[in-house]
Short mmCIF file of C-alpha atoms in Angstrom, two decimals:
data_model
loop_
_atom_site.label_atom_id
_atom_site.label_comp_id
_atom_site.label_asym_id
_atom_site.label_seq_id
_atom_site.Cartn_x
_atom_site.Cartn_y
_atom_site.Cartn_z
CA UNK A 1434 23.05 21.95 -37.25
CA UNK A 1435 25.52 19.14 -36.67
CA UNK A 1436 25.61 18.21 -32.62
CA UNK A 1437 27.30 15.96 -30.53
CA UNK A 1438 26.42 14.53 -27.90
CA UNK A 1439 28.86 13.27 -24.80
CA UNK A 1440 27.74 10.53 -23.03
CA UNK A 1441 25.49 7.57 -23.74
CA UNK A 1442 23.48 7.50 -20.11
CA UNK A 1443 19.77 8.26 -19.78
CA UNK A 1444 20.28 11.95 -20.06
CA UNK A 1445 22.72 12.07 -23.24
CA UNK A 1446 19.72 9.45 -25.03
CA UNK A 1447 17.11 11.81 -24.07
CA UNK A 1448 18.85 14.80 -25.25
CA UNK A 1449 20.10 13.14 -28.28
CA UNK A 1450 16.09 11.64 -28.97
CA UNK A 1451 14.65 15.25 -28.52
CA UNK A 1452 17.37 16.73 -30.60
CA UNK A 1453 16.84 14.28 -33.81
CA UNK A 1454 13.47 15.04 -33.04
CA UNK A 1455 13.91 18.58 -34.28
CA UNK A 1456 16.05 17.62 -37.64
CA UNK A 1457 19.50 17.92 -36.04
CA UNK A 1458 22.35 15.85 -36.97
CA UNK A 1459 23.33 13.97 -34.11
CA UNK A 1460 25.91 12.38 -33.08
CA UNK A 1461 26.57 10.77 -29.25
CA UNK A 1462 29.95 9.38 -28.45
CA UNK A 1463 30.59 7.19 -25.21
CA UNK A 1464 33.71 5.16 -23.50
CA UNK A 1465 31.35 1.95 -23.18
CA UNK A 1466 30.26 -0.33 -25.64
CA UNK A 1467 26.23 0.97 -25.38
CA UNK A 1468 23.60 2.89 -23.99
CA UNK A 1469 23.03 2.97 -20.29
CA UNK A 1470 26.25 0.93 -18.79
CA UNK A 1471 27.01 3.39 -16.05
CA UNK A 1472 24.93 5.48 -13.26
CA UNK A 1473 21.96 4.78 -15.61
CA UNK A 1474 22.08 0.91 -15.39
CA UNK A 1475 20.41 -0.33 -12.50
CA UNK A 1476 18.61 3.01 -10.36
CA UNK A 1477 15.86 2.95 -7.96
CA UNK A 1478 13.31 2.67 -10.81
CA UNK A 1479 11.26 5.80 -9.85
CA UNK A 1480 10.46 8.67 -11.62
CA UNK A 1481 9.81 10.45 -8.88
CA UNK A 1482 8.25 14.27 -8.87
CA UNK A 1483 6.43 14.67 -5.95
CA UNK A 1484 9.06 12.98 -3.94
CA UNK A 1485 11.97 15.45 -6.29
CA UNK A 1486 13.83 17.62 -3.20
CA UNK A 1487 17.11 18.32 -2.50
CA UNK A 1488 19.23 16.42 -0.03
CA UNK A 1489 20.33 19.69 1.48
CA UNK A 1490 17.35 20.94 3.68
CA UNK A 1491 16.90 21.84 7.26
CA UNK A 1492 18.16 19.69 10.29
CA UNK A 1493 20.22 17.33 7.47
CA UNK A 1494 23.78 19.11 9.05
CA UNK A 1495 22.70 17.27 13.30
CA UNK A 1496 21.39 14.18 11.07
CA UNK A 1497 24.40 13.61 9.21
CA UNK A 1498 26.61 13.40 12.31
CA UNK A 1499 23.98 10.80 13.59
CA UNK A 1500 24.08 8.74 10.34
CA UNK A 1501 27.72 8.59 10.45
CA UNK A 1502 27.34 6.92 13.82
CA UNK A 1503 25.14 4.35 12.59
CA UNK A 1504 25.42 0.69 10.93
CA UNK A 1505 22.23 0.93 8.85
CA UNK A 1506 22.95 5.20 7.38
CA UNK A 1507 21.60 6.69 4.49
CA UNK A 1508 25.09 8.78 4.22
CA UNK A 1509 28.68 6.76 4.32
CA UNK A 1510 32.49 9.66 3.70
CA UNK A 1511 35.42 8.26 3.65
CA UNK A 1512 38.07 9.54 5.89
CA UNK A 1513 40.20 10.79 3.05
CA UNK A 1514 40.52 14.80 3.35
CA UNK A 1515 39.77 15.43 -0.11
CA UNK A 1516 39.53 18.83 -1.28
CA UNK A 1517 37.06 18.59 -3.85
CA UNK A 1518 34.67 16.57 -1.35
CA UNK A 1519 35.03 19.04 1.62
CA UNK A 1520 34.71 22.25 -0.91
CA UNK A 1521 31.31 20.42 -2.57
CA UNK A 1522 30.18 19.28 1.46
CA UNK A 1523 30.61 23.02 2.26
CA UNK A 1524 28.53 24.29 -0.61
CA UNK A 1525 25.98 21.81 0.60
CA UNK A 1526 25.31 22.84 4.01
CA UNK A 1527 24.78 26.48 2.91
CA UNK A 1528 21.97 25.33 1.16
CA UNK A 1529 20.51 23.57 4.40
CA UNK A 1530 18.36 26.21 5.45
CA UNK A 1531 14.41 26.68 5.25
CA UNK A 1532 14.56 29.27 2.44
CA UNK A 1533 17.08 27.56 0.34
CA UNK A 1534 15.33 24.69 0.65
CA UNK A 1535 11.91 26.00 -0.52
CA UNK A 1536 13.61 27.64 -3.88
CA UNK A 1537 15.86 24.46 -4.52
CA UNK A 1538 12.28 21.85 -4.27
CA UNK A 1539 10.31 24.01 -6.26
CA UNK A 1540 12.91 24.28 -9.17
CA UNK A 1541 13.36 20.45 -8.83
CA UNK A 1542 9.41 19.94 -8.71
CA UNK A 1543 8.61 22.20 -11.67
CA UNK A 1544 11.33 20.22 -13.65
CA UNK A 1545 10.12 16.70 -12.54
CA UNK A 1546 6.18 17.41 -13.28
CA UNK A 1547 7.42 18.66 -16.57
CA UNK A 1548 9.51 15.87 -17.72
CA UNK A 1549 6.80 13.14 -16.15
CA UNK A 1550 4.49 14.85 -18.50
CA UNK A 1551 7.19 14.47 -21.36
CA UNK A 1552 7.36 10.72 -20.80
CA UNK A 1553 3.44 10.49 -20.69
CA UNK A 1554 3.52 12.62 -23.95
CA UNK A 1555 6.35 10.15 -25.66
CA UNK A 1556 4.95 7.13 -24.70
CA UNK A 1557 1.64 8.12 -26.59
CA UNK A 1558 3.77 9.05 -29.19
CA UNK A 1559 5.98 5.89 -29.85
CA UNK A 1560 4.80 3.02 -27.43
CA UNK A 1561 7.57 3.26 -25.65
CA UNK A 1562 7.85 -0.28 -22.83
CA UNK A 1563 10.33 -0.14 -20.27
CA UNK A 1564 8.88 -2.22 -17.31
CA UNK A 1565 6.76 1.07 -16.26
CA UNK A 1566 3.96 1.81 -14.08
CA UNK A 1567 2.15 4.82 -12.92
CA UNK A 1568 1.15 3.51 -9.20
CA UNK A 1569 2.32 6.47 -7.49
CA UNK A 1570 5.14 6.48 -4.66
CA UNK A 1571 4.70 6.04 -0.81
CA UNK A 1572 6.45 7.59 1.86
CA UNK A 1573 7.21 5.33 5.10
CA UNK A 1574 7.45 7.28 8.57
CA UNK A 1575 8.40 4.69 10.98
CA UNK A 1576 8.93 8.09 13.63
CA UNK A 1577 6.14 10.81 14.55
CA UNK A 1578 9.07 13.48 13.75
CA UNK A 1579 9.09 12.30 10.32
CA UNK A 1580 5.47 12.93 10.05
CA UNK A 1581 5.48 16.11 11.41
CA UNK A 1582 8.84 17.05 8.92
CA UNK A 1583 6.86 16.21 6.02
CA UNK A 1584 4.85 19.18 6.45
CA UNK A 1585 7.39 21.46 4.58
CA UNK A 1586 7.22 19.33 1.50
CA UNK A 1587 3.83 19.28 1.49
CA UNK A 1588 3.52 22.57 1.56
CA UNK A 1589 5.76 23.36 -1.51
CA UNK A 1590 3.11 20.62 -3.04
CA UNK A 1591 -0.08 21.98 -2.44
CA UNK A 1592 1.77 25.57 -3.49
CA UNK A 1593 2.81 23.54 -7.21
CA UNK A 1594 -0.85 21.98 -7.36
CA UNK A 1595 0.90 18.25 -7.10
CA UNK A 1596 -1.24 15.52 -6.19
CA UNK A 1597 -0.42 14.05 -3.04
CA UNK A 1598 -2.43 12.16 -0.16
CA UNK A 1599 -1.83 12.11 3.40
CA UNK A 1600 -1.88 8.32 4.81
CA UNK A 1601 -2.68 6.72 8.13
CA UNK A 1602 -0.88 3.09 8.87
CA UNK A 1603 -4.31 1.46 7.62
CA UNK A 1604 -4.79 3.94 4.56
CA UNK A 1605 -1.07 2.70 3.73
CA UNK A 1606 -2.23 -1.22 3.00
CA UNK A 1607 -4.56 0.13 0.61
CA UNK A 1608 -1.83 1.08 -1.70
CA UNK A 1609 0.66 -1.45 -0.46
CA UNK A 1610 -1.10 -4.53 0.88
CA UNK A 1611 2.40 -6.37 0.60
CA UNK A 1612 3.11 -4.25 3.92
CA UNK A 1613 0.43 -5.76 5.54
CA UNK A 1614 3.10 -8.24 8.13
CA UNK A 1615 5.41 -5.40 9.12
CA UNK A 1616 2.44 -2.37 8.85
CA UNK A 1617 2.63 -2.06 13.40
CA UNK A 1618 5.97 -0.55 12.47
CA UNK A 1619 5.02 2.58 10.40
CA UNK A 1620 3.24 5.83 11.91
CA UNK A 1621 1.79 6.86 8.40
CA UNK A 1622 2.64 7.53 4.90
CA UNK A 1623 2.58 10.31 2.17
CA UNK A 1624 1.43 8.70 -1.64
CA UNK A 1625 2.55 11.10 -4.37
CA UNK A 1626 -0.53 9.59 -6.50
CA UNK A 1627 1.40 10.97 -9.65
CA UNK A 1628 4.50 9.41 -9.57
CA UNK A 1629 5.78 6.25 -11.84
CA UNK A 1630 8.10 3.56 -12.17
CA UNK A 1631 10.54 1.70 -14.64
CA UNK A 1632 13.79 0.15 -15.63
CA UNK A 1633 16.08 3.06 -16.95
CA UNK A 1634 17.68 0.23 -18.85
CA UNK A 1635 15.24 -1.40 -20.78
CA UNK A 1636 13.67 2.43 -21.48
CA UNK A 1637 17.07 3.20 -22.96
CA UNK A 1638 17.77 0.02 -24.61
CA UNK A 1639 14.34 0.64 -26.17
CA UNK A 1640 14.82 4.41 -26.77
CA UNK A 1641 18.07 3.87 -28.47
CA UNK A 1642 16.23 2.26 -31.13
CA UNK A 1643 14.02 5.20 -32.05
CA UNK A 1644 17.21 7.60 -32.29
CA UNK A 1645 18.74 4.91 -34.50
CA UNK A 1646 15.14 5.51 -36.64
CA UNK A 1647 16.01 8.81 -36.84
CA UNK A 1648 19.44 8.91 -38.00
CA UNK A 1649 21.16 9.38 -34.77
CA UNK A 1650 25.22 8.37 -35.00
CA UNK A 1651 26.36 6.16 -31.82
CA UNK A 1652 30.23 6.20 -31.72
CA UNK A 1653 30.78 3.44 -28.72
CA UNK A 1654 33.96 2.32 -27.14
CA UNK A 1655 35.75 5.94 -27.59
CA UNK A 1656 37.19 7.64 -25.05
CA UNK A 1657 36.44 11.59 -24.46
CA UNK A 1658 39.95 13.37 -23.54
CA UNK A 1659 39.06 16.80 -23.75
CA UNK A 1660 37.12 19.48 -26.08
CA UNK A 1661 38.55 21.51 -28.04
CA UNK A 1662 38.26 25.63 -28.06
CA UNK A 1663 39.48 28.44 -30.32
CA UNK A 1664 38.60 31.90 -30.11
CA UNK A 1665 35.55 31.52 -27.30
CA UNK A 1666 34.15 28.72 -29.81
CA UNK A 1667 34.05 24.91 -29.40
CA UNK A 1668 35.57 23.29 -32.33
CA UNK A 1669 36.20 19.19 -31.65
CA UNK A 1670 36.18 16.80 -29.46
CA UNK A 1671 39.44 14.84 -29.02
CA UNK A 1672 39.28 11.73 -28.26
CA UNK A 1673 41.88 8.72 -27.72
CA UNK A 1674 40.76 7.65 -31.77
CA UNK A 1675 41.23 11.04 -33.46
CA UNK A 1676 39.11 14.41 -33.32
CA UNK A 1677 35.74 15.01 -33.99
CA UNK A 1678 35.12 18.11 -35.14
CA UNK A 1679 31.97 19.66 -33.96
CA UNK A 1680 30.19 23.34 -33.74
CA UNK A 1681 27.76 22.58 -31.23
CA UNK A 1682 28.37 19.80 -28.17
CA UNK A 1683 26.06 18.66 -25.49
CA UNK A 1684 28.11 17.57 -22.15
CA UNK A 1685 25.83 14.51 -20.65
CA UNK A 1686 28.38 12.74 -18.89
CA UNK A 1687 27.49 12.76 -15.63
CA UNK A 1688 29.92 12.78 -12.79
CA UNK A 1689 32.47 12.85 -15.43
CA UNK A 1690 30.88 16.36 -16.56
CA UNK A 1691 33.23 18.74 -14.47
CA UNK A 1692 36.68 16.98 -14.90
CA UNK A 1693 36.07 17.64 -18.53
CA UNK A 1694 34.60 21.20 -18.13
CA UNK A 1695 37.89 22.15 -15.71
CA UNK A 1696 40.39 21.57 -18.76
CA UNK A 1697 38.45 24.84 -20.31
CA UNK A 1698 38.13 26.65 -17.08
CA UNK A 1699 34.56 26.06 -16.64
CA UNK A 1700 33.48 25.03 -13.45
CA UNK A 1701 30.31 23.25 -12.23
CA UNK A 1702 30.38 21.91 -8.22
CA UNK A 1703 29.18 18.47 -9.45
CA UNK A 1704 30.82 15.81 -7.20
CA UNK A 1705 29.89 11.56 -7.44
CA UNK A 1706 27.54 10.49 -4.76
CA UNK A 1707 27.98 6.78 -4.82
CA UNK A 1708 24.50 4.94 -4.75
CA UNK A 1709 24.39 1.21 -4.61
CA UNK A 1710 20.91 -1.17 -5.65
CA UNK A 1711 20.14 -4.63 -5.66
CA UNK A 1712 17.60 -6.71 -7.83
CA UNK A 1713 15.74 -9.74 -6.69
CA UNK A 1714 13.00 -12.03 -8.51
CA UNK A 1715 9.70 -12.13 -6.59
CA UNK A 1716 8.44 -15.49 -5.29
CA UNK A 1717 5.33 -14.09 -3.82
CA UNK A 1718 3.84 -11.22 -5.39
CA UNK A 1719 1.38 -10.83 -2.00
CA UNK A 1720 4.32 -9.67 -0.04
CA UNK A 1721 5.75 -7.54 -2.79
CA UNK A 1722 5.34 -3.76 -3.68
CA UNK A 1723 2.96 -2.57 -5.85
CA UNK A 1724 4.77 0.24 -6.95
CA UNK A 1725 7.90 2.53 -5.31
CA UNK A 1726 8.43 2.80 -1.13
CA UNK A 1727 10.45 4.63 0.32
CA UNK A 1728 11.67 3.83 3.45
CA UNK A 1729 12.30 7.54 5.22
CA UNK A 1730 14.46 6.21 8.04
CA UNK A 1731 17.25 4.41 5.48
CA UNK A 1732 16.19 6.29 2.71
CA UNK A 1733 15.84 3.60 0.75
CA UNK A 1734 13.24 3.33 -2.41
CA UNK A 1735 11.94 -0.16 -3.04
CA UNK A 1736 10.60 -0.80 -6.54
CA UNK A 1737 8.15 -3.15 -8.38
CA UNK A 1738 9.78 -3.43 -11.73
CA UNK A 1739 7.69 -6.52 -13.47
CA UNK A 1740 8.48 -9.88 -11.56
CA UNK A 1741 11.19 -8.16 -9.85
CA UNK A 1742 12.24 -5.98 -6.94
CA UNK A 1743 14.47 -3.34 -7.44
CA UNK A 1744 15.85 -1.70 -3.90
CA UNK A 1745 18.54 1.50 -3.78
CA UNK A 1746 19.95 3.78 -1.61
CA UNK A 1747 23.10 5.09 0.26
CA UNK A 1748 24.85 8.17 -0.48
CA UNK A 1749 28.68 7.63 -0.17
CA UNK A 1750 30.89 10.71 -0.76
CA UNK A 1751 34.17 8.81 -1.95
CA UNK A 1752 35.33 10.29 -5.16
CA UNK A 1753 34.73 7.98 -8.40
CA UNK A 1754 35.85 4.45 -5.89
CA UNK A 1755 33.20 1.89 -8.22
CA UNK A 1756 34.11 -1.12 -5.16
CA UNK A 1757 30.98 -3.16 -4.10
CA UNK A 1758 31.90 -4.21 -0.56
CA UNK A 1759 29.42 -6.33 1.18
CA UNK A 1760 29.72 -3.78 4.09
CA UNK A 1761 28.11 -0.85 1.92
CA UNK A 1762 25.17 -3.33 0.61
CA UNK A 1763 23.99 -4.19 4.09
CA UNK A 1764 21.61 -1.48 4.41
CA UNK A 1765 19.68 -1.95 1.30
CA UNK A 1766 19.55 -5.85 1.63
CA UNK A 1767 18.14 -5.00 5.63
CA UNK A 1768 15.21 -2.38 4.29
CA UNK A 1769 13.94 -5.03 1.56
CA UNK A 1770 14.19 -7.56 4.30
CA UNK A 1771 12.40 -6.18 7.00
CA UNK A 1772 9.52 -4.67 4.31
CA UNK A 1773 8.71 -7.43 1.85
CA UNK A 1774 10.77 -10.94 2.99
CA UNK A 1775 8.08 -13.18 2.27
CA UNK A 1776 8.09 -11.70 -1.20
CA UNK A 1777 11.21 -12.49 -2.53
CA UNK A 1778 14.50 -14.98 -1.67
CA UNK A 1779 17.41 -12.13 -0.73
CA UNK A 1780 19.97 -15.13 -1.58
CA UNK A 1781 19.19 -14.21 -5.24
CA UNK A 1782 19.91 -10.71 -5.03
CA UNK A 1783 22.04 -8.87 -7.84
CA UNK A 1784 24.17 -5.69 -6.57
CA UNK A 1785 25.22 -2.94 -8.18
CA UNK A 1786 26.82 0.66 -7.98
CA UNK A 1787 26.99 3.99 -9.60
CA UNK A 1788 28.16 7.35 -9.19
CA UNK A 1789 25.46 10.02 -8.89
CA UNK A 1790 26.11 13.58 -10.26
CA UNK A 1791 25.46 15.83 -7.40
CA UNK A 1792 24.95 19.33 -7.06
CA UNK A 1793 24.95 21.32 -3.83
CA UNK A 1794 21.10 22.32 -3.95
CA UNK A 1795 20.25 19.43 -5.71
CA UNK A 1796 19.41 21.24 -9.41
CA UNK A 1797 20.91 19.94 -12.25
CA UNK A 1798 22.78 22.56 -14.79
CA UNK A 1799 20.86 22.34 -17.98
CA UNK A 1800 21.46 25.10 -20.54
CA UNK A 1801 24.28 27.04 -22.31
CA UNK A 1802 27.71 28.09 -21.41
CA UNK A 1803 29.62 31.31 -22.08
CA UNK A 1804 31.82 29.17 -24.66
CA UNK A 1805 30.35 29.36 -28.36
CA UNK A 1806 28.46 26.52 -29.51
CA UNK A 1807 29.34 24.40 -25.89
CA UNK A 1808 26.04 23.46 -23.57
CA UNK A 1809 25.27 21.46 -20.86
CA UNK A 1810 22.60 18.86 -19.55
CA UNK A 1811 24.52 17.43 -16.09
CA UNK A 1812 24.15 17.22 -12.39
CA UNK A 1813 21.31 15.53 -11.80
CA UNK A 1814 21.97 13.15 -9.23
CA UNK A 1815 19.58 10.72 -8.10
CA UNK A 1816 17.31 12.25 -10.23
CA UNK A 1817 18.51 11.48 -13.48
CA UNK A 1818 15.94 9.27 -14.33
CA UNK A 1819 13.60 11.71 -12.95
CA UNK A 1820 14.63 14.33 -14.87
CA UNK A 1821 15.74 13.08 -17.71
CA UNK A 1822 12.74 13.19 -20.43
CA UNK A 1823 12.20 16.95 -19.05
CA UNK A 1824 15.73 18.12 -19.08
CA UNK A 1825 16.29 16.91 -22.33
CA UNK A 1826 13.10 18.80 -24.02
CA UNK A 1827 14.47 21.99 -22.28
CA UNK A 1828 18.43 21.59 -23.89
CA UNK A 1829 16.61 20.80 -26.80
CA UNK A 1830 14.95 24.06 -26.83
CA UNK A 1831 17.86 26.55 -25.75
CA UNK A 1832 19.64 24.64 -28.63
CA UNK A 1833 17.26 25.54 -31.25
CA UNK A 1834 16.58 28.60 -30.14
CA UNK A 1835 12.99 28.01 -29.32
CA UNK A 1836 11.14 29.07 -26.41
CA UNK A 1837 11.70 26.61 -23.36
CA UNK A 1838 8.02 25.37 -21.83
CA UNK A 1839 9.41 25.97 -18.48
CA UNK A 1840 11.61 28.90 -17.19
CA UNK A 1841 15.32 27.63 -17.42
CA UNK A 1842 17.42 30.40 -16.35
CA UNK A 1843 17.15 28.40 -12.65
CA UNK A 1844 18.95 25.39 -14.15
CA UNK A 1845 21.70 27.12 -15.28
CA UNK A 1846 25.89 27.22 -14.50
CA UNK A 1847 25.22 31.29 -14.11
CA UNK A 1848 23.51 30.74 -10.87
CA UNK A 1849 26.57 29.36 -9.54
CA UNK A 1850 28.53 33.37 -10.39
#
């Protein structure tokens, strides 16, 4: 079988890896000139299970009105009445309620444990280095409502057997000591022992090699217009250098995804959350992470990737705009201040910005679609990196025709009929 492969990101590498893996001739085609240049290029640096939910839950519709009140907000719209954005916000608030909720985590969960396993399994396999670590992730309650909130979650842990530890102020400093100056200002902590960390960069850069290894095609620098179908089948790719003709293609192109499924009258409610990051060199590695933070009140993760510091958050719902104001940075730049400024010099900070691929209940759509040959592995917004090793092994499967290790049929477009 002859594949192709749309998009060059973590997810399109993964699927393309897992693919190969299984004999398939593959072939990935991407506007930029290499892996990993877009949403995938600078993340948070967590792969993140335990701490996988959905951004729709319970009490997020009064919060959001807050935020939008507030300098330092985890959630920025623009004023623009766009349709799309209003129709996808809509969608979104249905799924803010406690039962909703509980479905959407576990599916997430179930998929995050599983692909975490997957990159265990594949570093064993191929010595895979990407900056990673497997210290675990720590939640940061500054507010006794935050502890109390985190109930639910751990609820729908202890129900999927994930490890997870409950953590007073003092129990925090024994997995982040760099806290130790600003520790008066939290009121406890939940570790997710089984979480990791690493540069989604360097782990593609890296993979990308391996799929080269095993004959995997890399068409950079061309430009996807729209795929083309005859008779319920998928039959090319056109492209602005000619058409590549194809049985079987893999969409993996992130936010990008449903513009290019709408041409064919398939429709998935994907819209780009804008995230923004910055990465700093530590000067003092006592005042730095260990591993990944997160900040609940900002909702900001801080990272330890190597000798650097990699801090992200923000959600911004304002269409594909890539701008890097100074105004939509301030946030991140004030959590990694008031956590670990002894540990690093801010003035060397390097910003960035990408789109994340967001669906309503936070799931990505992984699996096939009523057109012939034509599947899907999208939507996983800021979980791609997550995700990505997990989501991959399960297109891979539904491709082949083998049986998926996990139950799929929650991850795909038909739940959205």
């Amino acid at each position: 079988m002859r594949v192709c492969v749309l998009g060059a990101g973590v997810v399109g590498l993964t699927s393309a890896y897992y693919l190969a893996k299984k004999g398939y001739e593959v072939t990935v085609i991407d506007r930029q000139e290499g892996v990993a240049l877009e949403t995938s290029f600078a993340n948070a640096g967590q792969i993140s299970p335990g701490y996988s939910a959905p951004w729709a839950a319970p009490g997020i519709p009064l919060k959001a009105i807050k935020w939008l009140m507030q300098k330092h907000a985890p959630l920025k719209v623009s004023a623009d009445p766009e349709f799309k954005k209003i129709a996808w916000m809509g969608k979104m608030l249905a799924n803010c309620t406690e039962k909703a909720y509980d479905v959407n985590k576990s599916r997430m969960v179930a998929l995050a444990e599983y692909s975490r396993d997957q990159f265990i399994a594949m570093r064993k396999e191929i010595g895979i280095k990407y900056d990673d670590g497997q210290g675990g992730l720590t939640q940061l309650f500054r507010k006794d409502e935050q502890v109390e909130a985190s109930e639910k979650d751990i609820k729908v842990l202890k129900a999927l057997n994930v490890p997870h530890q409950v953590l007073t102020p003092a129990q925090i400093l024994d997995v982040e000591p760099g806290l130790a100056p600003v520790i008066d200002k939290f009121k406890g902590g939940l570790r997710l022992v089984g979480d990791e960390t690493g540069d989604c960069f360097v782990f593609c850069q890296e993979l990308k090699k391996h799929c080269d290894e095993l004959g995997v095609t890399f068409k950079f620098g061309v430009s996807i217009e729209r795929l083309v179908v005859e008779s319920g089948k998928i039959r090319a790719v056109k492209t602005d250098q000619g058409d590549f003709e194809f049985n079987h293609v893999l969409v993996s192109m992130g936010s990008y995804s449903k513009e290019l499924l709408s041409d064919i009258d398939i429709s998935i409610p994907v819209y780009p959350v804008k995230g923004y990051s910055l990465t700093v060199p530590i000067t003092d590695s006592k005042f730095a992470p260990v591993s990944t933070v997160m900040d609940e009140t900002y909702k900001v993760a801080v990272t330890r990737l190597g000798s650097r510091i990699r801090a992200a958050g923000t959600a911004e719902l304002n269409g594909y705009n890539l701008d890097l104001p100074k105004v939509r940075t301030e946030t991140i730049t004030h959590v990694v201040h008031d956590l670990f400024d002894q540990g690093c010099d801010l003035s060397e900070a390097d910003y960035w910005t990408g789109l994340r691929p967001m669906t309503p209940d936070g799931t990505p759509v992984v699996g096939r679609t009523h057109i012939d040959g034509l599947y899907l592995n999208t939507g996983h917004g800021t979980l791609g990196w997550t995700m990505c090793c997990g989501s991959a092994a399960v297109i891979a499967d539904i491709m082949s025709g083998d049986k998926t290790e996990i139950d799929s049929q929650d991850l795909s477009v038909q739940r959205y009929k």
